[in-house]
PDB file of C-alpha atoms and ligand atoms in Angstrom:
ATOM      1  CA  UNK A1295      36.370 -14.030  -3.642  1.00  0.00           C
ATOM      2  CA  UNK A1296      32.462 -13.615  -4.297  1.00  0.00           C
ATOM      3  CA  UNK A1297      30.520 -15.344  -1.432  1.00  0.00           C
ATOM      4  CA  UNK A1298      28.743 -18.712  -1.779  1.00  0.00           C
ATOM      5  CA  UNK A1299      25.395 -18.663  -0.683  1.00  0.00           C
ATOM      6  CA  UNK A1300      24.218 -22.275   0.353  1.00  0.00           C
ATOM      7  CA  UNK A1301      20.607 -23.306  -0.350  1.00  0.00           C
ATOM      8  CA  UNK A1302      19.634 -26.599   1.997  1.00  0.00           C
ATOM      9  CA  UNK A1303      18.026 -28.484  -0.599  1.00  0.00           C
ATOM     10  CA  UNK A1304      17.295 -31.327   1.601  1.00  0.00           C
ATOM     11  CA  UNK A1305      13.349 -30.494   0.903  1.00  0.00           C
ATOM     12  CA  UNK A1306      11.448 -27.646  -0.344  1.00  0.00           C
ATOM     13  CA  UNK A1307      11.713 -25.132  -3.241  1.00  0.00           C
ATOM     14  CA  UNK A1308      15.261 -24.030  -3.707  1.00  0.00           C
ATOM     15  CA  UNK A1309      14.937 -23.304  -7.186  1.00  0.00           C
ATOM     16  CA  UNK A1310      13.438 -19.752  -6.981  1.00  0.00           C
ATOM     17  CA  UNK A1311      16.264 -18.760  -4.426  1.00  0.00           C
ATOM     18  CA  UNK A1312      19.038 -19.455  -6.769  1.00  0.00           C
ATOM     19  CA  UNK A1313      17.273 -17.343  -9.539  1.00  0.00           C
ATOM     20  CA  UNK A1314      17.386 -14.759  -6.979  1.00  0.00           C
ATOM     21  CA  UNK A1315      20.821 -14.684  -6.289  1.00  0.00           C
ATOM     22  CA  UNK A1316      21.735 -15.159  -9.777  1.00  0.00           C
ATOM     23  CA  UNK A1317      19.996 -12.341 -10.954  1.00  0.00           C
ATOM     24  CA  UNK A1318      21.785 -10.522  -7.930  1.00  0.00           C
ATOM     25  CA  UNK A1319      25.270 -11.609  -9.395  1.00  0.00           C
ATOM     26  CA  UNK A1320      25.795 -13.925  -6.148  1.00  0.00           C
ATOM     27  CA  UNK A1321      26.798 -17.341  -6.378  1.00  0.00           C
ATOM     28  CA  UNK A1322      24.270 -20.367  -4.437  1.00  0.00           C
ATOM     29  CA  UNK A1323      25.199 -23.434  -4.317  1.00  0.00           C
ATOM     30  CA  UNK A1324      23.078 -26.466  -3.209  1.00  0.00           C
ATOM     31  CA  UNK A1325      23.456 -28.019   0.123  1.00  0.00           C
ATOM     32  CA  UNK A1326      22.761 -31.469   1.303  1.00  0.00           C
ATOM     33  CA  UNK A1327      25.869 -32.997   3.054  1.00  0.00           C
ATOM     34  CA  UNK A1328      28.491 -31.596   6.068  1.00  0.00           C
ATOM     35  CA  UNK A1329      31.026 -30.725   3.843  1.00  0.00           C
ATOM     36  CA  UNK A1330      29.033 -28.756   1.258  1.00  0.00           C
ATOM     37  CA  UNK A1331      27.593 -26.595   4.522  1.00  0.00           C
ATOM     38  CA  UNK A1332      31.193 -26.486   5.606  1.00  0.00           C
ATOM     39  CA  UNK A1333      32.311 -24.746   1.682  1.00  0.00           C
ATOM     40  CA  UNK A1334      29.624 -21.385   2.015  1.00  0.00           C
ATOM     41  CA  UNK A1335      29.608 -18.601   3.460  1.00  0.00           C
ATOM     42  CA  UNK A1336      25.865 -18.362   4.172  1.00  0.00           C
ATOM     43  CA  UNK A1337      23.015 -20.342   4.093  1.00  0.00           C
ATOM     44  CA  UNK A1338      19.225 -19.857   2.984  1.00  0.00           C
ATOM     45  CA  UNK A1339      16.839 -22.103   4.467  1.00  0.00           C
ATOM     46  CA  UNK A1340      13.749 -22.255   2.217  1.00  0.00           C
ATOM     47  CA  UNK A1341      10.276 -22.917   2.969  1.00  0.00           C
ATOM     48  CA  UNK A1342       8.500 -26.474   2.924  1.00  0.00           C
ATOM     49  CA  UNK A1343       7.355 -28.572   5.744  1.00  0.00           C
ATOM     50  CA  UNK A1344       9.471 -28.199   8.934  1.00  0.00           C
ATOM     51  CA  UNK A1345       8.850 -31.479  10.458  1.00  0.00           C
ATOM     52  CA  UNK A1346      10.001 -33.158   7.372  1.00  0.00           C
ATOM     53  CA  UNK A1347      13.103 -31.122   7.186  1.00  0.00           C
ATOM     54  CA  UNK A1348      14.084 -31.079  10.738  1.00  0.00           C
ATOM     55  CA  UNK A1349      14.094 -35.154  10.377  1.00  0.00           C
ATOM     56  CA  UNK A1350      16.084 -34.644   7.016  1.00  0.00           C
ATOM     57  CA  UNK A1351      18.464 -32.735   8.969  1.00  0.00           C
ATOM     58  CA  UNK A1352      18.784 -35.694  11.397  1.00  0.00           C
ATOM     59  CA  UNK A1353      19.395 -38.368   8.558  1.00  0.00           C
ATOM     60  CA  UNK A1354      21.943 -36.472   6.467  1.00  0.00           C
ATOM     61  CA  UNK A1355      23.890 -35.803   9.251  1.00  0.00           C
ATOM     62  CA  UNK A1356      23.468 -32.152   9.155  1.00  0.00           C
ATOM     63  CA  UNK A1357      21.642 -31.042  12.234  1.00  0.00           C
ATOM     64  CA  UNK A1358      25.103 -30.964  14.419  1.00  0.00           C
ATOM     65  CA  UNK A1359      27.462 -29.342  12.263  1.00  0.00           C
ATOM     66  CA  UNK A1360      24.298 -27.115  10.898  1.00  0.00           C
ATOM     67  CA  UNK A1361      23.945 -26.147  14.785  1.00  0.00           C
ATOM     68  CA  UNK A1362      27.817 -25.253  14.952  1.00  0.00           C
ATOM     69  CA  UNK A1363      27.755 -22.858  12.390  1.00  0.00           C
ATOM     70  CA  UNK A1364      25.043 -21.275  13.250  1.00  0.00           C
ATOM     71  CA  UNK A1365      26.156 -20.640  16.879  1.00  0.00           C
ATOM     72  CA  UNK A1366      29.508 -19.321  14.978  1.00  0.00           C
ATOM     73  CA  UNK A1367      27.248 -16.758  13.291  1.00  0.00           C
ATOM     74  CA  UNK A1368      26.816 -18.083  10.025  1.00  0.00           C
ATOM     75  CA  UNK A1369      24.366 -15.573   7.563  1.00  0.00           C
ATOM     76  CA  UNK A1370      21.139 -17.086   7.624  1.00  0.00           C
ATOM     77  CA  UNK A1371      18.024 -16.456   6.026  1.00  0.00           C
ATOM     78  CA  UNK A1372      15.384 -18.431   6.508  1.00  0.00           C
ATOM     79  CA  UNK A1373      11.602 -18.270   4.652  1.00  0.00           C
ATOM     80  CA  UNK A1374       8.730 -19.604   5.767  1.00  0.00           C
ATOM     81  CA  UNK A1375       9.299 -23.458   7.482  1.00  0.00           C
ATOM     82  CA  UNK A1376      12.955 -22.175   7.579  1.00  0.00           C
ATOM     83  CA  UNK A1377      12.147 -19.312  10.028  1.00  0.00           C
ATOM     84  CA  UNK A1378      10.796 -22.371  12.261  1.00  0.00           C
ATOM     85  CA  UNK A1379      13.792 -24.085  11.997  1.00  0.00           C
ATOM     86  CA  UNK A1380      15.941 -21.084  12.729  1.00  0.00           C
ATOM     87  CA  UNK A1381      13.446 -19.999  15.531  1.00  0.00           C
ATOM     88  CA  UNK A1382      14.447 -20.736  19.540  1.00  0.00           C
ATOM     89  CA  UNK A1383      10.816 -21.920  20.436  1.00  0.00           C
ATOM     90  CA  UNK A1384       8.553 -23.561  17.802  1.00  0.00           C
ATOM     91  CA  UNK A1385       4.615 -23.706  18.827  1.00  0.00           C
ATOM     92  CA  UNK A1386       2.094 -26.416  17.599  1.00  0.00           C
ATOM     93  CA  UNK A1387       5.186 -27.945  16.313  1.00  0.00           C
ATOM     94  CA  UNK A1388       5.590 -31.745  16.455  1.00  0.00           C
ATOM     95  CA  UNK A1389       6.719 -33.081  19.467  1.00  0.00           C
ATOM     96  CA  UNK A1390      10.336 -34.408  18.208  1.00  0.00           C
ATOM     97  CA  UNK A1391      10.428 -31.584  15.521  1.00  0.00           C
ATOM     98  CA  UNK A1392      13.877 -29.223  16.086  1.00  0.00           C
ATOM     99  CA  UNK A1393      14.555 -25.843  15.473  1.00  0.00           C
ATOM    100  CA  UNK A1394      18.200 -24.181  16.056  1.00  0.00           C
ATOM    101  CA  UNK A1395      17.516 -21.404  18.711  1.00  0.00           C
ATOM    102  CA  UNK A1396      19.383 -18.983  15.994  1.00  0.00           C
ATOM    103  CA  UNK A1397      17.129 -15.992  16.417  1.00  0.00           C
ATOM    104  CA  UNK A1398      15.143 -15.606  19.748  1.00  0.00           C
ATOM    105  CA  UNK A1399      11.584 -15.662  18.629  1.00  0.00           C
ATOM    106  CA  UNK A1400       8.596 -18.125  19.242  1.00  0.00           C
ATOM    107  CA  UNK A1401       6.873 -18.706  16.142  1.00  0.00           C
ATOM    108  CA  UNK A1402       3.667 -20.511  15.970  1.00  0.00           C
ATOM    109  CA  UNK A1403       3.255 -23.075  12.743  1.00  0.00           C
ATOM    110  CA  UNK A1404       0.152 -22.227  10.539  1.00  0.00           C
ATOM    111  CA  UNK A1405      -0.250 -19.266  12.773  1.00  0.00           C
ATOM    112  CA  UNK A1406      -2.997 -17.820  10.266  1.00  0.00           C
ATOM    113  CA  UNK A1407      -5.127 -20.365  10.386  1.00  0.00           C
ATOM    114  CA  UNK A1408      -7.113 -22.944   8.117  1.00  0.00           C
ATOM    115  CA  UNK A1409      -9.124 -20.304   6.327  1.00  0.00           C
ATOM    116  CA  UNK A1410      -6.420 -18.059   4.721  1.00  0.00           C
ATOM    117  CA  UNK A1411      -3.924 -20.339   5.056  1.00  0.00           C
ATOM    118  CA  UNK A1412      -2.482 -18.821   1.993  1.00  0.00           C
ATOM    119  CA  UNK A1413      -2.865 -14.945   0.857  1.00  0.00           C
ATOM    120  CA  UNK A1414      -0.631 -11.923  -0.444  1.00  0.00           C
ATOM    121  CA  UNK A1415      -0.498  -8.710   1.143  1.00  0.00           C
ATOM    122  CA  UNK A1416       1.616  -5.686   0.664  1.00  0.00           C
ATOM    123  CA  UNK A1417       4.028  -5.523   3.348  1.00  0.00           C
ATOM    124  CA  UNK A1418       5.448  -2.052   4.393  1.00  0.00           C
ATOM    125  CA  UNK A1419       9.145  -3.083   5.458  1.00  0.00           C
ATOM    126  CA  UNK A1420      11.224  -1.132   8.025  1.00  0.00           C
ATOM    127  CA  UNK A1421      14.156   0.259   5.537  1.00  0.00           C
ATOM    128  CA  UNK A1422      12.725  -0.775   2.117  1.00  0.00           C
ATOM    129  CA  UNK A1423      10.777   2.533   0.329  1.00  0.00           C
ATOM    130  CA  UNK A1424       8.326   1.293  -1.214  1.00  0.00           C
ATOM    131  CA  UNK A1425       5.865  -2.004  -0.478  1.00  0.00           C
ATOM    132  CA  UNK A1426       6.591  -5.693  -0.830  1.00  0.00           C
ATOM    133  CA  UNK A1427       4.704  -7.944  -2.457  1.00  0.00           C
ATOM    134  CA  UNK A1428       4.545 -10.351   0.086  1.00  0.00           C
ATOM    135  CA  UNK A1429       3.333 -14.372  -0.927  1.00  0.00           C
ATOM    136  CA  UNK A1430       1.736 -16.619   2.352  1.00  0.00           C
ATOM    137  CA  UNK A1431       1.326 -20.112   2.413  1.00  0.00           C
ATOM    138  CA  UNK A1432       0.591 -22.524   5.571  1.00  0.00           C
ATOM    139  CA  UNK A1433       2.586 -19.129   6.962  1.00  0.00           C
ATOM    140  CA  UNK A1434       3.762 -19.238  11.006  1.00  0.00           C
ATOM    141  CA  UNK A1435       3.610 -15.840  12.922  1.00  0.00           C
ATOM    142  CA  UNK A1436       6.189 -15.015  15.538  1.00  0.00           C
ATOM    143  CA  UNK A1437       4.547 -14.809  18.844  1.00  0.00           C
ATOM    144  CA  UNK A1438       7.156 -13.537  20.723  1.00  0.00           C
ATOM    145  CA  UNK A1439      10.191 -11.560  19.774  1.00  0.00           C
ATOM    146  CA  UNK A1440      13.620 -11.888  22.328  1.00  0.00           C
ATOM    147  CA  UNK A1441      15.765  -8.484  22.852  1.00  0.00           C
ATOM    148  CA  UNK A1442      18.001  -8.108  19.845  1.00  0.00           C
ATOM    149  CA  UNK A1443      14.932  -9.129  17.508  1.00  0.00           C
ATOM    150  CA  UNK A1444      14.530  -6.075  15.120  1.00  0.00           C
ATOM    151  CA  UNK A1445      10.881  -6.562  13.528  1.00  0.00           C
ATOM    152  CA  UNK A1446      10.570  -5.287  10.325  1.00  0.00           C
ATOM    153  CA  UNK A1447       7.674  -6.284   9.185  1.00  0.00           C
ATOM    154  CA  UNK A1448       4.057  -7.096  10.694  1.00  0.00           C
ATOM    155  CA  UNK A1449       0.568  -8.407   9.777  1.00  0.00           C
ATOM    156  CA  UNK A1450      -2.135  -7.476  11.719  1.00  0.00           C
ATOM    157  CA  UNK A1451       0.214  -6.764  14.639  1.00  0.00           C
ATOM    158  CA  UNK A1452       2.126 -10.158  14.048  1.00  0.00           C
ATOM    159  CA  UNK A1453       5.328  -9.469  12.766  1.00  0.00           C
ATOM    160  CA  UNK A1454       6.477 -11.933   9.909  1.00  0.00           C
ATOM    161  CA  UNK A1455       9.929 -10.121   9.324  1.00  0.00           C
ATOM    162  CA  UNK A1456      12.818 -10.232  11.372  1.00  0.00           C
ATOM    163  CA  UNK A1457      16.159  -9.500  11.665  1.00  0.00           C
ATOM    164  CA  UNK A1458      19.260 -10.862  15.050  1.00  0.00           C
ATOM    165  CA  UNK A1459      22.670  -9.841  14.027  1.00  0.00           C
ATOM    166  CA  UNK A1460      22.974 -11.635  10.609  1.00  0.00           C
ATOM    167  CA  UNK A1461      19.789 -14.097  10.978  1.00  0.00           C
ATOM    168  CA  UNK A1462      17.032 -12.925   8.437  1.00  0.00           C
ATOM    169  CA  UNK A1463      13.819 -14.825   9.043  1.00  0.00           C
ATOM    170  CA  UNK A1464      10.084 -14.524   7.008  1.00  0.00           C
ATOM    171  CA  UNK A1465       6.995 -16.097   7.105  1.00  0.00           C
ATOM    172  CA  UNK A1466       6.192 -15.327   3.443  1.00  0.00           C
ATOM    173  CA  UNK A1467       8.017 -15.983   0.639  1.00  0.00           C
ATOM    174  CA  UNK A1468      10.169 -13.374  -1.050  1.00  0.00           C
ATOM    175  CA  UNK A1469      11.126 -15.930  -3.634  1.00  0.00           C
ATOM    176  CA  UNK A1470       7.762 -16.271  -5.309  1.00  0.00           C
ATOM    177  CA  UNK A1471       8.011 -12.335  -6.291  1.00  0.00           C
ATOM    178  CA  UNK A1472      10.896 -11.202  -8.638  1.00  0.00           C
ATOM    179  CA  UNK A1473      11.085  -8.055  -5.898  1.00  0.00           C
ATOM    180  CA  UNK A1474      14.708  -8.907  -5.042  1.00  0.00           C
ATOM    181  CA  UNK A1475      14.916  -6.370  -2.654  1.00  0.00           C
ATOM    182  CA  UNK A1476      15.087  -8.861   0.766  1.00  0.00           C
ATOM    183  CA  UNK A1477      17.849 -10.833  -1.205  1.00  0.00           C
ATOM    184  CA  UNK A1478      19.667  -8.206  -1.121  1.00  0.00           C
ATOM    185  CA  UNK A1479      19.029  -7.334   1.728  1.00  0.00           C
ATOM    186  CA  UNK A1480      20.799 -10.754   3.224  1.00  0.00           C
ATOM    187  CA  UNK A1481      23.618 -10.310   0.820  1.00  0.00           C
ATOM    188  CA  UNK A1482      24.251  -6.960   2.296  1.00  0.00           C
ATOM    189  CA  UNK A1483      24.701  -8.750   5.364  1.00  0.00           C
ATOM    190  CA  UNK A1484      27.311 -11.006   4.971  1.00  0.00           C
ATOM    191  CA  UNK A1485      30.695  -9.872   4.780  1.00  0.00           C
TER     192      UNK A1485
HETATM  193  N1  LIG B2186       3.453 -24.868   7.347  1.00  0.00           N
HETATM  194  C1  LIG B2186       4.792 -25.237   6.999  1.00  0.00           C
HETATM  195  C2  LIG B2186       5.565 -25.768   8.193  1.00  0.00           C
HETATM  196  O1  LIG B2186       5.081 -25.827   9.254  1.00  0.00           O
HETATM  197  C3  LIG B2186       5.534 -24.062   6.392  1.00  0.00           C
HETATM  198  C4  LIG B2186       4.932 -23.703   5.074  1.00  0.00           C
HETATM  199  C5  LIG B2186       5.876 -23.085   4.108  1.00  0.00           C
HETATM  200  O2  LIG B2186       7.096 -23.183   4.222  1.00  0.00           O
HETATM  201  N2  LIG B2186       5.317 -22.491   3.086  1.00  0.00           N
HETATM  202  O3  LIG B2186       6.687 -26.147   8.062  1.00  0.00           O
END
């Protein structure tokens, strides 16, 4: 059976992630109850506003059985706000904002600041050959990356790609680009 990649469409743009995997041959479906997160096989977690999602989470009844399956090492790739919620410690977060401790980094929210708080840059990427095209916006920065964390990518000595067992996380968004390369990346993961 071909895998089912969920997309947590509770906020945020899911849209560009499913023309992703399409164009990939994968199937996505959407996700916004238990028993659709219960039905995949791996889950992206797209970019938006973290604090808003992480109290989505809470109101659709996700955030427990989301937690489960992540500790049961469910294939996650989360962009942008979804690397906070995926990250273990979350820095000039909200107070009652929650992420999942699923990859050991700290990430700071709107690490870049107020002045470019959105640019491109072309990324070199442990593993990929040539450059990615790499779109920023409100982006966090990890701040601190656990044993296990592989960092594949870095900005200015920040990295903003990595990688724990089968937990992807970015602070850009490879969506935005049609470089599908970090798609397939994740798909290549899960097995
Ligand atoms: N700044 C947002 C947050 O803290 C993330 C922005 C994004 O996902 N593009 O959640």
């Amino acid at each position: 059976m071909p895998v089912k990649v969920g997309l947590l469409a509770l906020q945020g743009a899911i849209e560009p992630h499913a023309l992703a995997f399409q164009a990939l041959g994968a199937t996505s479906v959407e996700v916004r109850t238990p028993d659709q997160l219960a039905a995949v096989d791996a889950l992206v977690i797209p970019g938006g506003e973290s604090t808003t999602m992480s109290k989505l989470l809470d109101t659709s009844g996700l955030s427990e059985p989301l937690a489960k399956r992540l500790a049961d090492g469910l294939p996650t790739f989360g962009t942008c706000a979804g690397m906070i919620i995926l990250a273990r410690t979350v820095l000039d977060g909200r107070v009652d904002q929650q992420s999942y401790g699923a990859i050991d980094v700290t990430v700071r929210r709107n690490a870049f600041g107020r002045q470019v708080d959105s640019f491109e840059a072309d990324l070199a990427i442990d593993g990929l050959a040539d450059p990615f095209h790499a779109v920023f916006i409100r982006a966090p920065f990890v701040e601190r990356v656990g044993d296990g964390v592989e960092v594949l990518a870095s900005v200015d000595g920040h990295p903003v790609l990595c990688r724990q067992g089968v937990v992807l996380v970015s602070a850009f968004h490879p969506e935005l680009t049609d470089d599908l390369r970090l798609h397939e990346l994740f798909l290549s993961s899960i097995s």
